[in-house]
Amino acid sequence: MWEQLFRRSARPSLSLQGQIREMLVDAILTGILAPGDAVPSSRELAKLLGVGRITVVMAYQQLTEEAFLLSRERKGHFIHPDVLQGRTAERNPGNIRNADTEAHTDWSRRLWLRPSLQRSIVKEDDWQQFPYPFLYGQFDKELFPTAAWRECCLKSLGVVDIRMWAPDHITRDDDSLIQQVQTKILPRRGVWASPDEIIITVGAQHALYMVADLLMREGTSIGIENPCYPDARNIFSSRTSQVIPIGVDGDGLPIVNAMRKLEYLYVTPSHQCPTGVTMPLERREALLEAAQKHDLIIIEDDYESESSFDEQPIPALKSLDRNNRVIYIGSLSKSLAPGLRVGYIVAPPELIKELRALRRLMIRHPSTFIQRTLAMFISLGHYEAQLRRLGQAQKERHAELTAAMARYLPQCRITPVRGGGSCWVQLPDHVPAQSLARQAAEHGVLIEPGDVFFTSPRNTGNFIRLGYQSIPAGQISQGIKALAEAMHCL
């Protein structure tokens, strides 16, 4: 039994001592071991598991301190008699009613919103098991600064720092991260803001949700790019039916007459999602002029602001804003790991005040431990170094991808970009994007069909998005070759 329990708890991320502790805790809380049961002596368990005795001794000692085990002199260790005290007793299985005979609750008539029915980007849960994952916005273990992040996590666990981030901040953010965003992050994009103009969010998507929640209701008119980031479209559509698509061109969102009737406009000028094109400076200035003329508020999603192949990237739209017409949304985790979920909003103080009050109702505030760790990461120069490393890697991968496409798939057309982590590719007319995605997966290649980015599933053209953030440069050429083979099978 002990060998089986130990194998079940075997995790490379835990030390042997940690695995033994997890094994025993799991066995106690799941009822395999009952209060009062004896556990093997440290010598006996060490022999059964093939580990050093001191490892078992240390595990037993820790579990005794935490009242999972009780040590009795000359008798050994036993499961603490009070270990399950305070836990609700399990229901007798014989009293559990048959679900088939119960009256069914009709949840469908209670739901006023069905987010699961919206068209969204779908990615394989086990995408890391595929040899050629051309997916955008995923984690790349080769580029994550593990040592630097671990250093900052440990520093944030110092006694003084714990006292700073551990209390409930209610509506506040960690002051050190606000300061780093204000002085190090925003100036890179030409944006200058005071602390009361910044709020931290759980990623850029949380920022979009809060802005929509605060400013939009049925009848509110908002213009979006077409194609567009699907989750932004879905968020806005859940608030109002007046979501107006505006077709993009080679310079991003154009200035159109429809803007006269809009209250809000959502735009991704640095790298249009999903085409990746960059809006030139002249159009940005014209867009701000139109916003002022038509009393229009612009929501700028600068989700990929830091990734540019140019030495002098175009500053953010917000940096040109002189009339507080732009709500600026950015991401701090896009350059590190999406699982960190850290973003921010820059807006006038009166709007930030209400966003803080709204955020309190939702989540109170994002993890202040993550905030403080990230602030330290930025202050020590790790973030700046990471941006340089990421920029160089993406530039090399983009070059590798375009070369491989020219070699193996010359019949496809790539939209030129000036940075970012993906390419927008137009397929030949006879190759359906969805069919290609299914066939490619059988060849170990993951791609993203482009139809989901368009407002209507009809007349979307024939596009795919190829991300190169999560695939090593050395596998790109072979992956495109496999994609070409998949296309030939259609």
C-alpha positions as MATLAB code, in Angstrom:
seq = 'MWEQLFRRSARPSLSLQGQIREMLVDAILTGILAPGDAVPSSRELAKLLGVGRITVVMAYQQLTEEAFLLSRERKGHFIHPDVLQGRTAERNPGNIRNADTEAHTDWSRRLWLRPSLQRSIVKEDDWQQFPYPFLYGQFDKELFPTAAWRECCLKSLGVVDIRMWAPDHITRDDDSLIQQVQTKILPRRGVWASPDEIIITVGAQHALYMVADLLMREGTSIGIENPCYPDARNIFSSRTSQVIPIGVDGDGLPIVNAMRKLEYLYVTPSHQCPTGVTMPLERREALLEAAQKHDLIIIEDDYESESSFDEQPIPALKSLDRNNRVIYIGSLSKSLAPGLRVGYIVAPPELIKELRALRRLMIRHPSTFIQRTLAMFISLGHYEAQLRRLGQAQKERHAELTAAMARYLPQCRITPVRGGGSCWVQLPDHVPAQSLARQAAEHGVLIEPGDVFFTSPRNTGNFIRLGYQSIPAGQISQGIKALAEAMHCL';
ca = [
       0.000    0.000    0.000;
       2.727    2.474    0.914;
       4.548    2.009   -2.378;
       1.327    2.628   -4.299;
       0.485    5.721   -2.247;
       3.987    7.074   -2.748;
       3.850    6.554   -6.519;
       0.539    8.409   -6.621;
       2.147   11.371   -4.848;
       5.293   11.344   -6.983;
       5.729   14.816   -8.477;
       9.029   16.150   -9.833;
       8.205   19.600   -8.469;
       8.225   18.278   -4.863;
      11.172   17.098   -2.809;
      11.091   13.516   -1.473;
      10.142   14.898    1.923;
       7.337   16.884    0.322;
       6.074   13.813   -1.545;
       5.958   11.789    1.690;
       4.057   14.556    3.460;
       1.603   14.869    0.570;
       1.147   11.087    0.526;
       0.240   10.981    4.211;
      -2.012   14.061    4.152;
      -3.882   12.671    1.160;
      -4.290    9.264    2.810;
      -5.619   10.878    6.002;
      -8.056   13.307    4.398;
      -9.438   10.740    1.953;
     -10.073    8.176    4.682;
      -7.418    5.621    3.747;
      -5.880    6.202    7.168;
      -8.224    6.773   10.129;
      -7.605    8.768   13.332;
      -5.633    6.641   15.766;
      -4.059    4.408   13.086;
      -0.351    3.726   13.476;
       2.048    4.602   10.671;
       5.251    2.656    9.993;
       8.381    3.620   11.882;
      10.699    5.999   10.062;
      13.180    3.185    9.481;
      10.491    0.844    8.105;
       8.880    3.444    5.810;
      12.280    4.548    4.507;
      13.024    0.937    3.575;
       9.591    0.457    1.929;
       9.946    3.612   -0.161;
      13.642    3.359   -0.888;
      14.516    6.741    0.608;
      16.828    7.944    3.379;
      15.562    7.604    6.934;
      16.278   11.256    7.735;
      13.870   12.218    4.906;
      11.061   10.299    6.613;
      12.016   11.643   10.040;
      11.799   15.238    8.783;
       8.423   14.562    7.107;
       7.044   12.997   10.308;
       8.355   15.906   12.358;
       6.626   18.474   10.158;
       3.336   16.555   10.148;
       3.503   16.241   13.926;
       3.959   20.007   14.278;
       0.900   20.519   12.066;
      -1.198   18.032   14.116;
      -1.624   15.429   11.384;
       0.449   12.942   13.390;
       0.783   12.320   17.116;
       4.107   11.110   18.485;
       3.962    8.734   21.440;
       7.206    8.012   23.241;
       8.529    4.476   22.586;
       5.377    3.615   20.639;
       5.819    5.538   17.387;
       3.642    7.848   15.318;
      -0.136    7.691   15.002;
      -2.767    9.591   13.038;
      -3.827   12.435   15.313;
      -7.222   11.629   16.882;
      -8.525   15.165   16.250;
      -7.249   15.504   12.688;
     -10.732   15.385   11.135;
     -12.358   17.564   13.769;
     -14.358   20.419   12.235;
     -14.927   18.638    8.925;
     -18.504   18.025    7.842;
     -19.374   14.357    8.062;
     -19.796   12.662    4.701;
     -23.298   11.721    3.679;
     -24.181    8.072    3.826;
     -24.062    6.831    0.223;
     -27.264    4.930    0.895;
     -29.056    8.220    1.514;
     -27.965    9.816   -1.743;
     -30.978   10.172   -3.976;
     -30.933    8.897   -7.525;
     -30.351   11.901   -9.769;
     -32.518   10.319  -12.471;
     -35.568   10.382  -10.185;
     -35.094   13.925   -8.907;
     -37.022   16.879  -10.284;
     -34.848   18.592  -12.881;
     -34.015   22.272  -12.399;
     -34.361   24.158  -15.679;
     -31.379   26.491  -15.606;
     -31.812   27.532  -19.235;
     -34.827   29.716  -18.420;
     -32.897   31.449  -15.628;
     -29.816   32.368  -17.668;
     -30.071   35.805  -19.250;
     -26.623   35.390  -20.809;
     -25.108   32.305  -22.450;
     -21.354   33.024  -22.837;
     -20.704   29.400  -23.806;
     -22.604   29.980  -27.053;
     -20.396   32.859  -28.156;
     -17.790   32.309  -30.848;
     -14.401   32.240  -29.130;
     -10.862   31.108  -29.822;
     -10.491   27.423  -28.946;
      -7.124   25.869  -28.105;
      -6.233   22.308  -27.258;
      -5.772   21.754  -23.520;
      -2.769   19.527  -24.204;
      -1.216   21.830  -26.814;
       2.236   21.414  -25.261;
       2.172   17.750  -26.300;
       2.049   18.712  -29.991;
       5.433   19.064  -31.732;
       4.425   22.145  -33.756;
       2.089   24.455  -31.770;
       1.710   27.592  -33.903;
      -0.434   29.236  -31.232;
      -0.456   32.848  -30.180;
      -0.252   34.078  -26.597;
       0.906   30.877  -24.938;
       3.700   30.167  -22.485;
       7.206   29.525  -23.822;
       9.402   27.762  -21.285;
      12.500   28.670  -23.311;
      11.867   32.384  -22.867;
      10.549   32.485  -19.304;
      13.165   33.990  -16.918;
      12.814   31.284  -14.282;
      15.818   32.199  -12.123;
      15.007   35.920  -12.073;
      11.330   35.341  -11.281;
      12.201   32.888   -8.502;
      14.618   35.451   -7.030;
      11.894   38.088   -6.909;
       9.372   35.659   -5.414;
      11.806   34.868   -2.601;
      12.504   38.549   -1.996;
       8.757   39.184   -1.782;
       8.556   36.551    0.942;
      10.799   38.545    3.254;
       9.234   39.558    6.563;
       8.967   43.264    5.686;
       7.486   42.590    2.257;
       4.953   40.096    3.592;
       3.677   42.762    5.953;
       3.164   45.022    2.935;
       1.297   42.640    0.614;
      -0.477   40.267    3.019;
      -3.225   42.604    4.361;
      -6.493   43.115    2.484;
      -5.912   46.145    0.246;
      -9.665   46.493   -0.443;
      -9.584   48.931   -3.397;
      -5.864   49.776   -3.413;
      -3.032   48.221   -5.408;
       0.515   47.580   -4.309;
       2.128   51.026   -4.359;
       5.434   49.667   -5.636;
       3.846   48.203   -8.787;
       1.885   51.382   -9.511;
       5.171   53.270   -9.234;
       6.969   50.890  -11.594;
       4.153   51.093  -14.160;
       4.190   54.879  -13.878;
       7.958   55.344  -14.153;
       9.238   52.365  -16.157;
       6.434   50.799  -18.222;
       4.318   53.675  -19.498;
       7.187   56.008  -20.515;
       8.365   53.311  -22.959;
       5.097   53.937  -24.814;
       5.268   57.711  -24.466;
       2.541   57.722  -21.820;
       2.823   59.817  -18.655;
       0.298   59.323  -15.886;
      -0.124   60.062  -12.189;
      -0.743   57.237   -9.686;
      -4.445   58.109   -9.448;
      -4.779   57.472  -13.197;
      -3.619   53.821  -12.982;
      -5.357   50.650  -11.795;
      -4.030   47.070  -11.867;
      -6.247   44.349  -13.338;
      -6.244   40.567  -13.650;
      -4.971   40.744  -17.209;
      -6.038   43.006  -20.075;
      -9.252   41.025  -20.556;
     -10.392   41.835  -17.023;
      -9.699   45.466  -17.879;
     -11.951   45.276  -20.940;
     -14.704   43.624  -18.914;
     -14.650   46.308  -16.242;
     -14.639   49.149  -18.763;
     -17.627   47.607  -20.551;
     -19.420   46.963  -17.255;
     -18.995   50.554  -16.177;
     -19.671   52.415  -19.420;
     -21.972   50.303  -21.598;
     -25.595   49.228  -21.502;
     -28.184   48.241  -24.088;
     -28.243   50.878  -26.793;
     -24.663   52.023  -26.282;
     -22.943   52.152  -29.671;
     -19.374   50.902  -29.934;
     -17.275   50.391  -33.039;
     -14.881   47.456  -33.257;
     -12.324   46.348  -35.813;
     -13.273   43.603  -38.247;
     -11.552   41.182  -37.900;
     -11.205   41.739  -34.167;
     -10.146   40.158  -30.884;
     -13.092   37.755  -30.300;
     -13.279   38.116  -26.521;
     -13.469   41.908  -26.770;
     -16.308   41.541  -29.268;
     -18.052   39.058  -26.969;
     -17.658   41.288  -23.913;
     -19.141   44.300  -25.685;
     -21.915   42.218  -27.288;
     -23.002   40.999  -23.857;
     -23.684   44.645  -22.890;
     -25.204   46.096  -26.059;
     -26.538   44.984  -29.427;
     -25.086   48.110  -31.037;
     -21.629   46.684  -31.775;
     -20.618   48.083  -35.160;
     -17.867   46.276  -37.148;
     -15.484   48.418  -39.191;
     -13.312   46.631  -41.749;
      -9.556   47.122  -41.349;
      -7.010   47.678  -44.104;
      -3.229   47.508  -44.376;
      -2.871   50.339  -41.853;
      -5.373   49.042  -39.326;
      -8.663   50.766  -38.535;
      -9.594   53.456  -41.118;
     -11.422   56.715  -40.434;
     -15.011   56.181  -41.603;
     -18.299   58.099  -41.531;
     -19.831   55.516  -39.184;
     -17.725   56.987  -36.371;
     -20.070   59.988  -36.213;
     -22.756   57.836  -34.584;
     -20.491   55.971  -32.154;
     -20.027   56.584  -28.428;
     -16.995   54.304  -28.062;
     -14.399   52.776  -30.355;
     -12.224   49.752  -29.581;
      -8.908   49.655  -31.409;
      -5.562   47.781  -31.350;
      -3.262   50.236  -33.144;
       0.167   48.856  -32.182;
      -0.520   45.414  -33.663;
      -4.037   45.037  -34.969;
      -5.589   41.826  -33.711;
      -5.369   39.488  -35.577;
      -3.706   40.906  -38.726;
      -0.724   42.314  -36.817;
      -0.518   45.522  -38.892;
       0.597   48.760  -37.218;
      -1.424   51.959  -37.512;
       0.818   54.765  -38.829;
       1.262   57.991  -36.914;
      -0.755   60.070  -39.385;
      -3.822   57.865  -38.989;
      -3.504   57.894  -35.210;
      -3.590   61.674  -35.220;
      -6.570   61.663  -37.594;
      -8.370   59.182  -35.333;
      -7.883   61.403  -32.294;
      -9.115   64.391  -34.279;
     -12.249   62.461  -35.280;
     -12.787   61.418  -31.660;
     -12.698   65.023  -30.501;
     -14.969   66.158  -33.327;
     -17.623   63.483  -32.748;
     -17.374   63.257  -28.920;
     -16.011   59.714  -29.177;
     -14.140   57.764  -26.462;
     -11.420   55.408  -27.708;
     -10.518   52.182  -25.895;
      -6.913   51.458  -26.876;
      -5.827   47.859  -26.303;
      -2.019   47.963  -26.381;
      -1.816   44.240  -25.600;
       1.414   43.673  -27.532;
       2.985   47.085  -27.188;
       6.445   45.943  -26.185;
       7.021   43.620  -29.127;
       8.408   45.548  -32.090;
      10.981   44.746  -34.763;
      11.700   48.471  -35.155;
      14.318   50.244  -33.106;
      11.921   53.171  -32.701;
       8.345   51.848  -32.373;
       5.435   54.223  -32.853;
       4.264   55.569  -29.480;
       0.888   54.577  -28.123;
      -2.258   56.370  -29.234;
      -2.666   57.438  -25.607;
       0.625   59.348  -25.805;
      -0.898   61.634  -28.455;
      -4.140   62.173  -26.516;
      -4.519   65.746  -25.284;
      -8.233   65.649  -24.445;
      -8.591   62.526  -22.255;
     -10.329   60.723  -25.123;
      -8.337   57.475  -24.753;
      -8.780   54.731  -22.173;
      -5.492   52.860  -22.324;
      -5.292   49.136  -21.549;
      -2.032   47.198  -21.299;
      -0.685   43.807  -20.262;
       2.307   43.035  -18.042;
       2.076   39.243  -18.262;
       2.048   38.944  -22.068;
       5.839   39.281  -22.104;
       6.344   36.768  -19.290;
       3.634   34.129  -18.926;
      -0.109   34.503  -19.533;
      -0.837   32.566  -16.350;
       0.372   35.501  -14.237;
      -2.702   37.531  -15.304;
      -1.540   41.105  -14.704;
      -2.754   44.078  -16.719;
      -3.589   47.722  -16.104;
      -5.783   50.630  -17.181;
      -4.729   54.250  -17.598;
      -7.654   56.687  -17.554;
      -8.777   59.968  -15.933;
      -8.894   59.886  -12.090;
     -12.705   60.062  -11.925;
     -12.971   56.939  -14.086;
     -10.236   55.085  -12.162;
     -12.058   55.853   -8.914;
     -15.201   54.132  -10.195;
     -13.192   51.243  -11.652;
     -11.656   50.631   -8.239;
     -15.093   50.588   -6.646;
     -16.338   48.186   -9.335;
     -13.288   45.943   -8.962;
     -13.933   45.748   -5.223;
     -17.338   44.207   -5.967;
     -15.761   41.672   -8.328;
     -12.464   40.545   -6.787;
     -11.455   43.354   -4.361;
      -7.973   43.472   -5.915;
      -5.526   41.271   -7.855;
      -3.024   39.227   -5.837;
      -0.755   41.707   -4.073;
       1.928   39.033   -3.758;
       2.087   38.813   -7.559;
       1.968   42.606   -7.771;
       4.884   43.043   -5.373;
       6.920   40.302   -7.027;
       6.372   41.865  -10.449;
       7.275   45.312   -9.109;
      10.559   43.915   -7.833;
      11.097   42.116  -11.147;
      10.719   45.425  -12.991;
      12.783   47.475  -10.533;
      15.777   45.110  -10.736;
      15.896   45.415  -14.526;
      14.659   41.883  -15.231;
      11.609   43.090  -17.153;
      13.654   45.294  -19.457;
      16.060   42.425  -20.118;
      13.122   40.094  -20.768;
      11.680   42.502  -23.352;
      14.982   42.604  -25.215;
      15.258   38.819  -25.130;
      11.647   38.373  -26.253;
      11.956   40.954  -29.019;
      15.051   39.306  -30.450;
      13.495   35.840  -30.228;
      10.298   36.939  -31.960;
      12.231   38.714  -34.703;
      14.253   35.552  -35.374;
      11.174   33.335  -35.292;
       9.274   35.635  -37.617;
      12.143   35.497  -40.114;
      12.274   31.709  -39.803;
       8.526   31.436  -40.326;
       8.374   33.693  -43.377;
      11.311   31.862  -44.964;
       9.678   28.480  -44.331;
       6.352   29.715  -45.732;
       8.073   30.947  -48.881;
       9.743   27.560  -49.267;
       6.923   25.153  -48.452;
       3.708   27.199  -48.863;
       4.395   29.893  -51.489;
       0.705   29.852  -52.481;
      -0.202   31.453  -49.122;
      -0.033   35.216  -48.547;
       1.380   36.617  -45.279;
       0.313   40.061  -44.100;
       3.493   42.099  -43.439;
       4.014   43.091  -39.793;
       6.455   45.250  -37.830;
       6.461   43.163  -34.678;
       4.447   40.854  -32.497;
       4.143   37.132  -32.006;
       1.981   36.006  -34.914;
       1.348   36.157  -38.668;
      -1.997   36.538  -40.464;
      -2.035   34.194  -43.423;
      -4.474   34.026  -46.338;
      -4.945   30.506  -47.686;
      -5.731   29.513  -51.272;
      -9.478   29.609  -51.972;
      -9.728   25.846  -52.320;
      -8.295   25.178  -48.836;
     -10.893   25.699  -46.050;
      -9.218   26.965  -42.874;
     -11.234   24.754  -40.512;
     -10.528   21.616  -42.563;
      -6.853   22.481  -42.693;
      -6.745   22.943  -38.912;
      -8.216   19.488  -38.325;
      -5.897   17.837  -40.859;
      -2.868   19.726  -39.521;
      -3.532   18.514  -35.970;
      -3.215   14.940  -37.244;
       0.263   15.915  -38.483;
       1.182   17.377  -35.075;
       0.606   20.983  -36.157;
      -1.726   23.364  -34.314;
      -2.984   26.477  -36.103;
      -5.807   28.951  -35.444;
      -8.569   29.272  -38.099;
      -9.329   32.921  -38.804;
     -13.137   32.893  -39.060;
     -13.621   33.394  -35.302;
     -12.011   36.840  -35.536;
     -14.697   38.154  -37.887;
     -18.021   39.543  -36.665;
     -20.015   37.281  -38.956;
     -19.080   33.635  -39.607;
     -20.077   34.184  -43.255;
     -17.843   35.773  -45.889;
     -14.800   35.829  -43.613;
     -12.264   35.126  -46.303;
      -9.938   32.212  -45.815;
      -7.387   33.003  -43.138;
      -5.380   31.374  -40.374;
      -3.243   32.862  -37.631;
       0.197   31.358  -37.084;
       1.680   32.221  -33.713;
       5.373   31.700  -33.046;
       5.474   32.572  -29.355;
       5.165   29.008  -28.129;
       7.230   27.088  -30.670;
      11.051   26.995  -30.590;
      12.774   28.549  -33.609;
      14.411   25.236  -34.495;
      11.022   23.556  -34.991;
       9.376   26.232  -37.131;
      10.658   25.130  -40.541;
       9.811   21.484  -39.933;
       6.402   22.521  -38.609;
       5.592   24.519  -41.753;
       6.719   21.564  -43.845;
       4.287   19.368  -41.897;
       1.560   21.969  -42.447;
       2.234   21.848  -46.195;
       1.925   18.065  -46.113;
      -1.397   18.417  -44.289;
      -2.632   20.844  -46.936;
      -1.736   18.381  -49.710;
      -3.925   15.789  -47.982;
      -7.068   17.906  -48.388;
];
